[in-house]
CSV table of C-alpha atoms in Angstrom, one decimal:
chain,number,residue,atom,x,y,z
A,938,GLN,CA,23.9,-26.0,39.9
A,939,VAL,CA,25.4,-24.2,37.0
A,940,LEU,CA,23.1,-23.5,34.0
A,941,GLN,CA,24.6,-24.8,30.8
A,942,VAL,CA,23.9,-22.5,27.7
A,943,GLU,CA,25.0,-23.4,24.2
A,944,PRO,CA,27.3,-20.8,22.7
A,945,ASP,CA,25.1,-20.0,19.7
A,946,ALA,CA,22.0,-19.5,22.0
A,947,LEU,CA,24.0,-17.3,24.3
A,948,LEU,CA,25.2,-15.1,21.3
A,949,SER,CA,21.5,-14.8,20.0
A,950,LEU,CA,20.3,-13.7,23.5
A,951,CYS,CA,23.1,-11.0,23.8
A,952,LEU,CA,22.3,-9.7,20.3
A,953,ALA,CA,18.5,-9.4,21.1
A,954,SER,CA,19.3,-7.6,24.3
A,955,LEU,CA,21.6,-5.2,22.6
A,956,GLN,CA,18.9,-4.4,20.0
A,957,CYS,CA,16.4,-3.5,22.7
A,958,VAL,CA,18.9,-1.2,24.4
A,959,LEU,CA,19.8,0.5,21.2
A,960,ARG,CA,16.3,0.7,19.6
A,961,PRO,CA,15.1,4.3,19.4
A,962,PRO,CA,11.8,5.2,21.3
A,963,SER,CA,10.1,5.9,18.0
A,964,ALA,CA,10.6,2.2,17.0
A,965,MET,CA,9.2,1.0,20.3
A,966,LYS,CA,6.0,3.0,20.4
A,967,ARG,CA,3.9,4.2,17.4
A,968,PRO,CA,3.6,7.9,17.0
A,969,ALA,CA,0.3,9.4,18.3
A,970,SER,CA,-0.5,10.5,14.7
A,971,ALA,CA,-0.2,6.8,13.4
A,972,MET,CA,-2.4,5.7,16.2
A,973,ALA,CA,-5.0,8.3,15.3
A,974,GLU,CA,-5.0,7.3,11.7
A,975,ALA,CA,-5.5,3.6,12.7
A,976,LYS,CA,-8.5,4.5,14.9
A,977,THR,CA,-12.0,3.8,13.3
A,978,PRO,CA,-13.5,7.2,12.3
A,979,ASP,CA,-16.6,7.9,14.3
A,980,GLY,CA,-18.0,10.7,12.2
A,981,VAL,CA,-17.9,13.1,15.1
A,982,THR,CA,-14.3,13.5,16.2
A,983,ASP,CA,-12.5,15.7,13.7
A,984,PHE,CA,-14.3,14.2,10.6
A,985,LYS,CA,-12.7,14.8,7.2
A,986,ARG,CA,-13.6,13.8,3.8
A,987,GLY,CA,-11.7,10.6,2.7
A,988,GLN,CA,-11.8,9.0,6.2
A,989,ARG,CA,-14.3,6.4,5.1
A,990,ASP,CA,-13.2,3.4,3.1
A,991,PHE,CA,-15.6,2.5,0.4
A,992,SER,CA,-13.3,0.0,-1.4
A,993,GLN,CA,-15.0,-3.3,-2.2
A,994,LYS,CA,-14.7,-6.4,-0.1
A,995,GLU,CA,-12.0,-8.6,-1.5
A,996,GLY,CA,-13.5,-11.4,-3.5
A,997,SER,CA,-16.8,-9.6,-4.2
A,998,GLU,CA,-15.7,-6.9,-6.6
A,999,SER,CA,-18.2,-5.9,-9.2
A,1000,LYS,CA,-18.0,-3.6,-12.3
A,1001,ALA,CA,-19.7,-0.2,-12.1
A,1002,ILE,CA,-22.7,0.5,-14.3
A,1003,ARG,CA,-23.1,4.1,-15.1
A,1004,MET,CA,-25.9,5.9,-16.9
A,1005,ASP,CA,-24.9,7.5,-20.2
A,1006,PHE,CA,-25.6,11.3,-20.2
A,1007,GLU,CA,-23.1,12.1,-23.0
A,1008,ASN,CA,-24.1,10.4,-26.3
A,1009,ASP,CA,-27.1,11.0,-28.6
A,1010,THR,CA,-27.5,7.2,-29.1
A,1011,LYS,CA,-26.6,4.2,-27.1
A,1012,THR,CA,-26.8,0.4,-27.2
A,1013,TYR,CA,-29.6,-0.9,-25.0
A,1014,THR,CA,-29.3,-4.2,-23.2
A,1015,ASN,CA,-31.2,-6.0,-25.9
A,1016,GLY,CA,-28.6,-4.9,-28.5
A,1017,VAL,CA,-30.8,-2.3,-30.1
A,1018,VAL,CA,-29.1,1.0,-30.9
A,1019,ALA,CA,-31.4,3.8,-30.4
A,1020,LYS,CA,-31.6,7.4,-29.4
A,1021,ASN,CA,-30.6,8.5,-25.9
A,1022,SER,CA,-33.2,11.1,-24.9
A,1023,TRP,CA,-32.2,11.8,-21.3
A,1024,ARG,CA,-33.6,14.9,-19.7
A,1025,SER,CA,-32.6,17.2,-16.8
A,1026,LEU,CA,-34.3,19.6,-14.4
A,1027,THR,CA,-33.3,21.6,-11.3
A,1028,GLY,CA,-34.2,19.8,-8.1
A,1029,GLN,CA,-36.7,22.0,-6.3
A,1030,LEU,CA,-35.4,21.0,-2.9
A,1031,SER,CA,-31.6,20.5,-3.4
A,1032,GLY,CA,-31.2,23.1,-6.3
A,1033,GLU,CA,-28.9,20.6,-8.0
A,1034,LEU,CA,-29.1,19.5,-11.6
A,1035,VAL,CA,-31.2,16.3,-11.6
A,1036,ARG,CA,-30.5,14.2,-14.7
A,1037,ILE,CA,-33.0,11.5,-15.6
A,1038,PRO,CA,-31.7,8.8,-18.0
A,1039,ASP,CA,-33.5,7.5,-21.0
A,1040,VAL,CA,-34.5,3.9,-20.2
A,1041,ASP,CA,-37.2,3.4,-22.8
A,1042,SER,CA,-36.1,4.3,-26.4
A,1043,GLY,CA,-34.6,0.9,-27.3
A,1044,TYR,CA,-37.3,-1.3,-25.7
A,1045,PRO,CA,-38.7,-3.8,-26.2
A,1046,LYS,CA,-37.2,-6.0,-28.9
A,1047,GLY,CA,-39.7,-8.8,-29.7
A,1048,VAL,CA,-41.6,-10.7,-32.4
A,1049,PHE,CA,-45.0,-12.1,-33.1
A,1050,PRO,CA,-45.6,-15.4,-34.9
A,1051,THR,CA,-47.3,-15.2,-38.3
A,1052,LYS,CA,-47.4,-18.8,-39.6
A,1053,TRP,CA,-47.5,-22.4,-38.3
A,1054,GLU,CA,-46.9,-25.6,-40.2
A,1055,GLU,CA,-49.0,-28.8,-39.7
A,1056,GLY,CA,-47.4,-31.1,-37.0
A,1057,ASN,CA,-45.1,-28.5,-35.6
A,1058,PRO,CA,-46.3,-26.5,-32.6
A,1059,LEU,CA,-43.5,-23.9,-33.0
A,1060,PRO,CA,-44.1,-21.0,-35.4
A,1061,ALA,CA,-42.6,-21.3,-38.9
A,1062,ALA,CA,-42.4,-17.5,-39.4
A,1063,VAL,CA,-42.3,-14.5,-37.3
A,1064,GLU,CA,-42.3,-10.7,-37.7
A,1065,SER,CA,-40.7,-8.0,-35.5
A,1066,TYR,CA,-42.7,-5.5,-33.6
A,1067,GLU,CA,-42.1,-1.9,-34.6
A,1068,ILE,CA,-40.9,-0.1,-31.5
A,1069,GLY,CA,-40.8,3.4,-33.0
A,1070,ASP,CA,-39.5,5.7,-30.2
A,1071,GLY,CA,-39.7,2.9,-27.7
A,1072,PHE,CA,-42.1,1.9,-25.0
A,1073,PRO,CA,-41.8,2.4,-21.2
A,1074,ASP,CA,-41.8,-0.1,-18.4
A,1075,VAL,CA,-45.4,-1.3,-18.2
A,1076,ASN,CA,-45.7,-0.7,-14.5
A,1077,GLU,CA,-43.1,2.0,-13.9
A,1078,ASN,CA,-43.8,4.2,-16.8
A,1079,ARG,CA,-43.7,7.5,-14.8
A,1080,MET,CA,-40.7,7.1,-12.6
A,1081,LYS,CA,-38.5,4.0,-11.8
A,1082,PHE,CA,-36.8,4.6,-8.4
A,1083,GLY,CA,-34.0,2.4,-7.3
A,1084,VAL,CA,-33.8,2.0,-3.5
A,1085,VAL,CA,-30.8,0.8,-1.5
A,1086,ILE,CA,-31.7,-0.9,1.8
A,1087,PRO,CA,-29.8,-3.1,4.3
A,1088,SER,CA,-30.5,-6.8,3.8
A,1089,THR,CA,-31.8,-6.8,7.4
A,1090,ASN,CA,-34.4,-4.0,6.7
A,1091,THR,CA,-38.0,-5.3,6.4
A,1092,THR,CA,-39.6,-1.9,6.8
A,1093,VAL,CA,-38.6,0.5,3.9
A,1094,GLU,CA,-40.3,-1.5,1.0
A,1095,TYR,CA,-43.4,-2.1,3.1
A,1096,ASP,CA,-43.6,1.7,4.0
A,1097,TYR,CA,-43.0,2.9,0.4
A,1098,TRP,CA,-45.5,0.6,-1.2
A,1099,SER,CA,-48.1,1.4,1.5
A,1100,MET,CA,-47.8,5.1,0.8
A,1101,ILE,CA,-48.0,4.5,-2.9
A,1102,MET,CA,-51.0,2.2,-2.7
A,1103,GLN,CA,-52.9,4.4,-0.3
A,1104,ASN,CA,-52.7,7.0,-3.1
A,1105,LYS,CA,-52.9,4.6,-6.1
A,1106,GLU,CA,-54.3,7.0,-8.7
A,1107,ALA,CA,-52.0,9.8,-7.8
A,1108,CYS,CA,-49.0,7.5,-7.9
A,1109,LYS,CA,-49.8,5.5,-11.0
A,1110,GLY,CA,-46.7,4.6,-12.9
A,1111,ILE,CA,-44.3,5.1,-10.0
A,1112,GLY,CA,-42.4,2.1,-8.8
A,1113,PHE,CA,-39.4,0.9,-6.9
A,1114,HIS,CA,-36.7,-1.7,-7.4
A,1115,MET,CA,-34.9,-2.6,-4.1
A,1116,SER,CA,-31.4,-3.8,-3.7
A,1117,GLY,CA,-30.2,-5.1,-0.4
A,1118,ILE,CA,-26.8,-4.4,1.1
A,1119,LEU,CA,-25.4,-7.6,2.7
A,1120,ILE,CA,-25.3,-7.1,6.4
A,1121,ASP,CA,-23.1,-9.9,7.9
A,1122,ALA,CA,-22.5,-8.0,11.1
A,1123,PRO,CA,-26.0,-6.9,12.3
A,1124,LYS,CA,-25.1,-6.6,16.0
A,1125,LEU,CA,-25.5,-3.0,17.2
A,1126,ALA,CA,-25.4,-3.4,21.0
A,1127,THR,CA,-22.4,-1.0,21.5
A,1128,ASP,CA,-20.8,2.0,19.8
A,1129,GLU,CA,-18.1,-0.3,18.7
A,1130,ASP,CA,-20.7,-2.6,17.1
A,1131,MET,CA,-22.3,0.3,15.2
A,1132,LEU,CA,-19.0,1.6,13.9
A,1133,HIS,CA,-18.1,-1.9,12.7
A,1134,PHE,CA,-21.5,-2.3,11.1
A,1135,LEU,CA,-20.8,0.9,9.1
A,1136,GLU,CA,-17.4,-0.4,8.0
A,1137,MET,CA,-18.9,-3.6,6.7
A,1138,PHE,CA,-21.7,-1.7,5.0
A,1139,ARG,CA,-19.2,0.5,3.1
A,1140,LYS,CA,-17.4,-2.6,1.8
A,1141,GLN,CA,-20.7,-3.8,0.3
A,1142,ILE,CA,-22.2,-0.5,-1.0
A,1143,TYR,CA,-20.6,-0.6,-4.5
A,1144,VAL,CA,-21.7,-4.1,-5.4
A,1145,THR,CA,-25.2,-3.3,-4.1
A,1146,VAL,CA,-25.6,-0.3,-6.3
A,1147,ASP,CA,-24.0,-2.1,-9.3
A,1148,ARG,CA,-26.7,-4.8,-8.8
A,1149,LEU,CA,-29.4,-2.1,-8.5
A,1150,MET,CA,-28.2,-0.5,-11.8
A,1151,THR,CA,-29.1,-3.6,-13.8
A,1152,ALA,CA,-32.7,-2.6,-13.3
A,1153,GLU,CA,-32.0,0.7,-15.0
A,1154,PRO,CA,-33.4,3.0,-12.2
A,1155,GLN,CA,-33.7,6.7,-13.1
A,1156,TYR,CA,-33.0,8.0,-9.5
A,1157,ILE,CA,-31.7,6.4,-6.4
A,1158,ILE,CA,-33.2,6.7,-2.8
A,1159,MET,CA,-31.0,5.7,0.0
A,1160,GLY,CA,-33.1,3.6,2.3
A,1161,MET,CA,-30.6,3.4,5.1
A,1162,SER,CA,-30.1,6.6,7.1
A,1163,LEU,CA,-27.2,6.2,9.6
A,1164,GLU,CA,-24.5,6.5,7.0
A,1165,THR,CA,-26.1,9.6,5.6
A,1166,PHE,CA,-25.9,11.4,9.0
A,1167,PHE,CA,-22.3,10.2,9.6
A,1168,GLY,CA,-19.8,13.1,9.5
A,1169,GLY,CA,-22.6,15.7,9.6
A,1170,TRP,CA,-23.4,17.8,6.5
A,1171,GLU,CA,-20.1,17.3,4.8
A,1172,GLY,CA,-20.3,13.5,5.4
A,1173,ASN,CA,-23.8,13.5,3.8
A,1174,LYS,CA,-22.5,15.4,0.8
A,1175,GLU,CA,-19.4,13.1,0.4
A,1176,PHE,CA,-21.6,10.0,0.5
A,1177,LYS,CA,-24.0,11.3,-2.1
A,1178,GLN,CA,-21.1,12.2,-4.4
A,1179,THR,CA,-19.5,8.8,-3.9
A,1180,LEU,CA,-22.7,7.0,-5.2
A,1181,THR,CA,-23.4,9.6,-8.0
A,1182,ASP,CA,-19.8,9.1,-9.2
A,1183,ARG,CA,-20.4,5.4,-9.3
A,1184,THR,CA,-23.8,5.4,-10.9
A,1185,GLY,CA,-24.2,8.8,-12.7
A,1186,LEU,CA,-27.6,9.2,-10.9
A,1187,ASN,CA,-28.8,11.7,-8.4
A,1188,ILE,CA,-29.3,10.4,-4.8
A,1189,ALA,CA,-31.8,11.1,-2.1
A,1190,THR,CA,-30.6,10.6,1.5
A,1191,GLY,CA,-32.4,10.5,4.7
A,1192,ALA,CA,-30.3,13.2,6.3
A,1193,GLU,CA,-30.9,15.7,3.4
A,1194,ALA,CA,-34.6,14.7,3.2
A,1195,CYS,CA,-35.0,15.6,6.9
A,1196,LYS,CA,-33.2,18.9,6.3
A,1197,SER,CA,-35.5,19.8,3.5
A,1198,ALA,CA,-38.6,18.8,5.4
A,1199,LEU,CA,-37.5,21.0,8.4
A,1200,ASP,CA,-36.9,23.9,5.9
A,1201,LYS,CA,-40.4,23.6,4.6
A,1202,PHE,CA,-41.8,23.8,8.1
A,1203,LYS,CA,-39.3,26.5,9.0
A,1204,ALA,CA,-38.5,24.3,12.1
A,1205,LYS,CA,-35.3,25.1,14.0
A,1206,LYS,CA,-35.9,23.8,17.5
A,1207,ILE,CA,-36.5,20.0,17.3
A,1208,THR,CA,-36.5,16.7,19.3
A,1209,VAL,CA,-35.4,13.4,17.8
A,1210,ILE,CA,-36.2,9.7,18.2
A,1211,THR,CA,-33.7,7.1,16.8
A,1212,PRO,CA,-33.0,3.3,17.2
A,1213,TYR,CA,-29.3,4.1,17.5
A,1214,GLN,CA,-26.5,3.7,20.1
A,1215,GLU,CA,-24.9,6.9,21.4
A,1216,ILE,CA,-22.4,7.2,18.6
A,1217,GLY,CA,-25.3,7.2,16.1
A,1218,ASP,CA,-27.2,9.8,18.1
A,1219,ARG,CA,-24.1,12.0,18.3
A,1220,ASN,CA,-23.8,12.0,14.5
A,1221,VAL,CA,-27.5,12.9,14.2
A,1222,VAL,CA,-27.0,15.8,16.6
A,1223,LYS,CA,-23.9,16.9,14.7
A,1224,PHE,CA,-25.8,16.9,11.4
A,1225,PHE,CA,-28.8,18.9,12.7
A,1226,THR,CA,-26.6,21.3,14.5
A,1227,GLU,CA,-24.5,22.0,11.4
A,1228,ILE,CA,-27.6,22.8,9.3
A,1229,GLY,CA,-28.8,25.3,11.9
A,1230,CYS,CA,-31.2,23.4,14.1
A,1231,GLU,CA,-31.2,23.1,17.9
A,1232,VAL,CA,-31.6,19.6,19.1
A,1233,VAL,CA,-33.3,20.0,22.5
A,1234,ARG,CA,-33.4,16.3,23.2
A,1235,ILE,CA,-32.6,13.0,21.4
A,1236,ALA,CA,-34.0,9.7,22.5
A,1237,GLY,CA,-32.0,6.7,21.2
A,1238,LEU,CA,-33.6,3.4,21.6
A,1239,LYS,CA,-30.3,1.5,21.6
A,1240,CYS,CA,-31.6,-1.5,19.7
A,1241,GLY,CA,-29.2,-4.5,20.0
A,1242,SER,CA,-29.1,-5.3,16.2
A,1243,ALA,CA,-30.2,-4.1,12.8
A,1244,THR,CA,-32.9,-6.8,12.9
A,1245,ASP,CA,-34.2,-5.6,16.3
A,1246,ILE,CA,-35.3,-2.2,14.9
A,1247,ALA,CA,-38.2,-3.6,12.9
A,1248,HIS,CA,-39.6,-5.4,15.9
A,1249,VAL,CA,-39.9,-2.3,18.0
A,1250,PRO,CA,-43.6,-1.9,18.8
A,1251,GLU,CA,-45.4,1.2,17.7
A,1252,SER,CA,-46.5,1.7,21.4
A,1253,TRP,CA,-42.8,2.0,22.4
A,1254,CYS,CA,-42.3,4.9,20.0
A,1255,GLU,CA,-45.6,6.5,20.9
A,1256,LYS,CA,-44.7,6.4,24.6
A,1257,VAL,CA,-41.2,8.0,24.0
A,1258,ILE,CA,-42.8,10.8,21.9
A,1259,ARG,CA,-45.7,11.6,24.2
A,1260,GLU,CA,-43.7,11.5,27.4
A,1261,ASN,CA,-40.3,12.7,26.4
A,1262,LEU,CA,-40.3,14.6,23.1
A,1263,VAL,CA,-43.3,16.8,23.0
A,1264,LEU,CA,-41.7,19.7,24.8
A,1265,PRO,CA,-42.7,23.4,25.1
A,1266,GLY,CA,-41.4,25.5,22.2
A,1267,ILE,CA,-40.2,22.8,19.8
A,1268,ASP,CA,-41.0,23.2,16.1
A,1269,ALA,CA,-40.9,19.5,15.0
A,1270,ILE,CA,-40.1,16.0,16.0
A,1271,VAL,CA,-37.8,14.0,13.7
A,1272,GLN,CA,-37.6,10.2,13.5
A,1273,CYS,CA,-34.4,8.6,12.2
A,1274,GLY,CA,-33.7,5.0,11.3
A,1275,THR,CA,-35.4,3.5,8.2
A,1276,ASN,CA,-36.2,0.1,9.7
A,1277,LEU,CA,-38.2,1.8,12.5
A,1278,SER,CA,-41.8,2.0,10.9
A,1279,MET,CA,-43.3,5.3,12.0
A,1280,VAL,CA,-45.2,6.7,9.0
A,1281,GLY,CA,-48.6,5.7,10.3
A,1282,LEU,CA,-47.8,6.7,13.8
A,1283,ALA,CA,-46.4,10.1,12.8
A,1284,ASP,CA,-49.5,10.7,10.6
A,1285,ARG,CA,-51.8,10.0,13.5
A,1286,LEU,CA,-49.9,11.8,16.3
A,1287,GLU,CA,-49.0,15.0,14.5
A,1288,ARG,CA,-52.8,15.7,14.0
A,1289,GLU,CA,-53.2,15.5,17.8
A,1290,ILE,CA,-50.1,17.3,19.1
A,1291,GLY,CA,-50.1,20.1,16.6
A,1292,ILE,CA,-46.5,20.0,15.3
A,1293,PRO,CA,-45.0,18.1,12.3
A,1294,ILE,CA,-43.4,14.8,12.9
A,1295,ILE,CA,-40.8,14.0,10.2
A,1296,ALA,CA,-40.9,10.2,9.7
A,1297,ILE,CA,-37.8,9.4,7.7
A,1298,ASN,CA,-39.3,6.9,5.2
A,1299,ALA,CA,-42.0,9.5,4.3
A,1300,ALA,CA,-39.3,12.2,4.0
A,1301,CYS,CA,-37.0,10.1,1.7
A,1302,LEU,CA,-39.9,9.2,-0.6
A,1303,TRP,CA,-41.2,12.9,-0.6
A,1304,PHE,CA,-37.8,14.3,-1.3
A,1305,GLY,CA,-37.1,11.8,-4.2
A,1306,MET,CA,-40.5,12.5,-5.8
A,1307,ARG,CA,-40.2,16.2,-5.6
A,1308,GLU,CA,-36.6,16.3,-7.0
A,1309,VAL,CA,-37.8,14.5,-10.1
A,1310,GLY,CA,-40.7,16.8,-10.6
A,1311,ILE,CA,-43.6,14.7,-9.2
A,1312,ASN,CA,-45.6,17.1,-7.0
A,1313,ASP,CA,-48.7,15.0,-6.1
A,1314,LYS,CA,-50.0,15.6,-2.5
A,1315,LEU,CA,-50.4,12.3,-0.8
A,1316,GLU,CA,-52.8,11.3,2.1
A,1317,GLY,CA,-51.9,9.1,5.0
A,1318,CYS,CA,-48.2,10.0,4.7
A,1319,THR,CA,-47.8,12.8,7.3
A,1320,ARG,CA,-48.2,16.6,6.9
A,1321,LEU,CA,-45.1,16.8,4.8
A,1322,PHE,CA,-46.8,15.0,1.8
A,1323,ARG,CA,-50.2,16.6,2.4
A,1324,GLU,CA,-48.9,20.2,2.6
A,1325,HIS,CA,-45.6,20.3,0.6
């Protein structure tokens, strides 16, 4: 049998074949450089500033709210125009200029009733309260911290308030406002899952801090640690600058808090426990190596999801530490992963084993408090808070 082909179809087939023959190799295969650019950055392989994409998720864009450190007066949210008495100090751990905004001078705007008329329950006349130089937040009148946490994280807020309430008198007037990053991809079962988790996190970070800024915090603590280790020391600095540029505020990160804690103990030889997959652990090792530490051993628990981490029993962490991380010659043990609750365990174990255990939630709170000039020693929060 003879195959019958329409003339137009035959012409199209010939032209397509001719294009394949004449197409240059560069058009048939993407250059290696283009493939490398398309690859998801892992923080370890040739990390450079600018690799991470912090652009907002389409459809969820928000407007940046930035603290005013320039003008002598400002308009407060209630419409009152009042002085803007922000202050600054040098962070005793970072050496950076720490700017603390004025969040009090224009507040509160309110009235008190002075007259009622018969038959009408509503006041007929009112007078305004005199606010003078303003009044502070009733509960957070010493320092109002903003804390960024993943929406899956159920540990940071609990740990922070536990540390504060154990030391209620010393911490009077210190408070926190939490803002949750929407985590719509919580699976962390593989390296690829973890990198995708970070990509989704970055799409949500701006809208999260913008929401946080509506509470007018004076300093921000990053209650999610993995992104702060990503890319090593340079990656941490880039991330901090990204959030400071957005908000105007100084930022405490888990990575830098651990660095400062190790510096205080003059610890150089360490072991580490994390809830991460291998790619997370490799970023942690990169960070500590770059700041001059030797990571003798790292134990990643490889939790299957961001939610999993808060369900890890304390007994599991204690077993790993006792059997695998207490090694001859080490100076300290570091715990990463803010959803892994270890403040109480660290405080108990370090009294027994004789070396400091840096629990990341204690380190972050300690770093933030010290940077804004709060130097109270706290009990029940590891040696870091008791001694430094």
